[in-house]
Amino acid sequence: MSKKEPETKEPELEMEAPEETQEPEVTVEKSREEELEEQLASAKDSLLRTAAEYANYRARSAKEKEQSFTNAKCSVIGEILPVIDNLERAIASDAGDYEALQKGVQMTLDGLKASLEKLGVEAYGENGDSFDPNFHNAVMHVEDEELGENVVTDVFQKGYKVGDKVIRAAMVKTAN
């Protein structure tokens, strides 16, 4: 029996050794899995934060855009209000003097033009200008040998622009 005991102990030792080597591998795999889960949770958290920041940015941008538009409208209206005041005073006046009324209307028109200039609005369209389809709307055409080619002969309605952006094209008659 003494021979059997050492033989039995040896196989037991061999079995115990492989079990011990498998346990650390399982622990390593578990720790690697836990590490990956932590990285995934961190990435999810980061993604959620980025999405929330973007949603806040869009809402803030929309609000700022609306405020800018409102401020621009208020600025324009603020420039035009003195013209309205002058027209109301002219209507309220009991003066039957045509010349005084004409002078008042001219002053009001000059005030309106000054307000538009402050806002960067530029009027254009004069007789003799070169016709440009980007800025002019030709409603009539006449053949006249005395005038050059593509020349504005009459302006029915002035055009207005801010910088290079046309607000209203000039309505004109062209020659040749």
Coordinates of C-alpha atoms in Angstrom, one line a residue:
M1 CA 0.0 0.0 0.0
S2 CA 2.8 2.3 0.5
K3 CA 3.5 2.2 -3.1
K4 CA -0.1 3.0 -3.9
E5 CA -0.1 6.0 -1.6
P6 CA 2.7 7.8 -3.4
E7 CA 1.2 6.9 -6.8
T8 CA -2.2 8.4 -5.7
K9 CA -0.6 11.5 -4.3
E10 CA 1.3 12.1 -7.5
P11 CA -1.7 12.1 -9.8
E12 CA -3.5 14.3 -7.3
L13 CA -0.7 16.8 -7.4
E14 CA -0.7 16.8 -11.1
M15 CA -4.5 17.6 -11.1
E16 CA -4.1 20.3 -8.6
A17 CA -1.4 22.0 -10.6
P18 CA -3.5 22.5 -13.8
E19 CA -6.4 23.7 -11.7
E20 CA -4.2 26.4 -10.1
T21 CA -3.0 27.6 -13.5
Q22 CA -6.6 27.8 -14.8
E23 CA -7.8 30.0 -11.9
P24 CA -5.4 32.9 -12.6
E25 CA -6.4 32.8 -16.3
V26 CA -10.0 33.1 -15.4
T27 CA -9.2 36.0 -13.0
V28 CA -7.2 37.7 -15.8
E29 CA -10.1 37.2 -18.2
K30 CA -12.5 38.6 -15.7
S31 CA -10.4 41.6 -14.9
R32 CA -9.9 42.2 -18.7
E33 CA -13.7 41.9 -19.1
E34 CA -14.3 44.3 -16.3
E35 CA -11.8 46.7 -17.8
L36 CA -13.6 46.6 -21.2
E37 CA -16.9 47.1 -19.5
E38 CA -15.5 50.2 -17.7
Q39 CA -14.2 51.5 -21.0
L40 CA -17.6 50.9 -22.6
A41 CA -19.4 52.7 -19.8
S42 CA -16.9 55.6 -20.0
A43 CA -17.4 55.8 -23.8
K44 CA -21.2 55.7 -23.4
D45 CA -21.0 58.5 -20.8
S46 CA -18.8 60.6 -23.0
L47 CA -21.2 60.1 -26.0
L48 CA -24.2 61.0 -23.9
R49 CA -22.5 64.2 -22.6
T50 CA -21.5 65.1 -26.2
A51 CA -25.0 64.6 -27.4
A52 CA -26.4 66.7 -24.6
E53 CA -23.8 69.5 -25.2
Y54 CA -24.8 69.5 -28.9
A55 CA -28.5 69.7 -28.1
N56 CA -27.8 72.6 -25.8
Y57 CA -25.7 74.3 -28.5
R58 CA -28.4 74.0 -31.1
A59 CA -31.0 75.4 -28.7
R60 CA -28.7 78.3 -27.7
S61 CA -27.8 79.0 -31.3
A62 CA -31.5 79.1 -32.3
K63 CA -32.3 81.4 -29.5
E64 CA -29.3 83.7 -30.4
K65 CA -30.4 83.8 -34.0
E66 CA -33.9 84.8 -33.0
Q67 CA -32.6 87.5 -30.7
S68 CA -30.3 88.8 -33.5
F69 CA -33.2 89.0 -35.9
T70 CA -35.4 90.8 -33.3
N71 CA -32.6 93.2 -32.6
A72 CA -32.1 93.9 -36.3
K73 CA -35.8 94.6 -36.7
C74 CA -35.8 96.9 -33.7
S75 CA -32.8 98.8 -35.1
V76 CA -34.5 99.3 -38.5
I77 CA -37.8 100.4 -36.9
G78 CA -35.9 102.8 -34.6
E79 CA -34.4 104.5 -37.6
I80 CA -37.8 104.8 -39.4
L81 CA -39.8 106.1 -36.4
P82 CA -38.7 109.7 -36.8
V83 CA -40.0 109.7 -40.4
I84 CA -43.4 108.4 -39.2
D85 CA -43.4 111.1 -36.5
N86 CA -42.8 113.8 -39.2
L87 CA -45.5 112.5 -41.4
E88 CA -48.0 112.4 -38.5
R89 CA -47.2 116.0 -37.7
A90 CA -47.6 117.0 -41.3
I91 CA -51.1 115.4 -41.4
A92 CA -52.1 117.0 -38.1
S93 CA -51.1 120.5 -39.3
D94 CA -54.0 122.8 -40.3
A95 CA -51.8 124.8 -42.6
G96 CA -53.3 125.3 -46.1
D97 CA -50.0 126.3 -47.5
Y98 CA -49.0 124.0 -50.3
E99 CA -45.4 125.1 -50.3
A100 CA -45.0 124.5 -46.6
L101 CA -46.5 121.0 -47.0
Q102 CA -44.2 120.2 -49.9
K103 CA -41.2 121.4 -47.9
G104 CA -42.2 119.2 -45.0
V105 CA -42.6 116.2 -47.2
Q106 CA -39.2 116.8 -48.8
M107 CA -37.6 117.1 -45.3
T108 CA -39.3 113.8 -44.3
L109 CA -38.1 112.1 -47.5
D110 CA -34.5 113.4 -46.8
G111 CA -34.8 112.0 -43.2
L112 CA -35.9 108.6 -44.5
K113 CA -33.0 108.5 -47.0
A114 CA -30.6 109.4 -44.2
S115 CA -32.0 106.6 -42.0
L116 CA -31.6 104.1 -44.9
E117 CA -28.0 105.3 -45.4
K118 CA -27.3 104.6 -41.7
L119 CA -28.6 101.1 -42.2
G120 CA -26.3 100.6 -45.2
V121 CA -29.0 100.7 -47.8
E122 CA -27.9 102.2 -51.1
A123 CA -30.3 103.5 -53.9
Y124 CA -29.2 102.9 -57.5
G125 CA -30.5 103.3 -61.0
E126 CA -29.9 106.5 -63.0
N127 CA -30.4 107.4 -66.6
G128 CA -27.2 106.6 -68.5
D129 CA -26.1 103.8 -66.3
S130 CA -25.0 100.6 -68.0
F131 CA -27.6 97.9 -67.9
D132 CA -26.8 95.0 -65.6
P133 CA -29.4 92.1 -65.3
N134 CA -28.2 91.4 -61.8
F135 CA -29.3 94.9 -60.6
H136 CA -31.8 96.0 -63.2
N137 CA -35.2 94.7 -64.4
A138 CA -35.7 95.9 -68.0
V139 CA -39.5 96.3 -68.6
M140 CA -39.1 98.3 -71.9
H141 CA -36.6 98.4 -74.7
V142 CA -36.1 101.1 -77.3
E143 CA -33.8 101.3 -80.4
D144 CA -31.9 104.6 -80.4
E145 CA -28.7 105.0 -82.5
E146 CA -27.6 108.1 -80.4
L147 CA -27.2 105.9 -77.3
G148 CA -24.7 103.2 -76.6
E149 CA -25.5 99.5 -76.2
N150 CA -27.2 98.3 -73.0
V151 CA -27.8 101.8 -71.6
V152 CA -30.5 102.7 -69.2
T153 CA -32.7 105.4 -70.7
D154 CA -35.5 105.8 -68.1
V155 CA -35.8 104.7 -64.5
F156 CA -39.4 103.9 -63.4
Q157 CA -38.4 102.6 -60.0
K158 CA -35.1 103.0 -58.2
G159 CA -33.3 99.9 -57.0
Y160 CA -32.0 99.3 -53.5
K161 CA -29.2 97.1 -52.2
V162 CA -27.2 96.5 -49.0
G163 CA -23.7 95.7 -50.0
D164 CA -23.9 93.3 -52.9
K165 CA -27.4 92.0 -51.9
V166 CA -30.2 93.4 -54.0
I167 CA -33.3 94.3 -52.0
R168 CA -35.2 95.5 -55.0
A169 CA -34.0 95.6 -58.6
A170 CA -34.3 98.9 -60.5
M171 CA -37.2 98.9 -63.0
V172 CA -35.8 100.5 -66.2
K173 CA -36.1 101.1 -69.9
T174 CA -33.0 100.2 -71.9
A175 CA -31.7 101.1 -75.3
N176 CA -30.2 98.9 -78.0

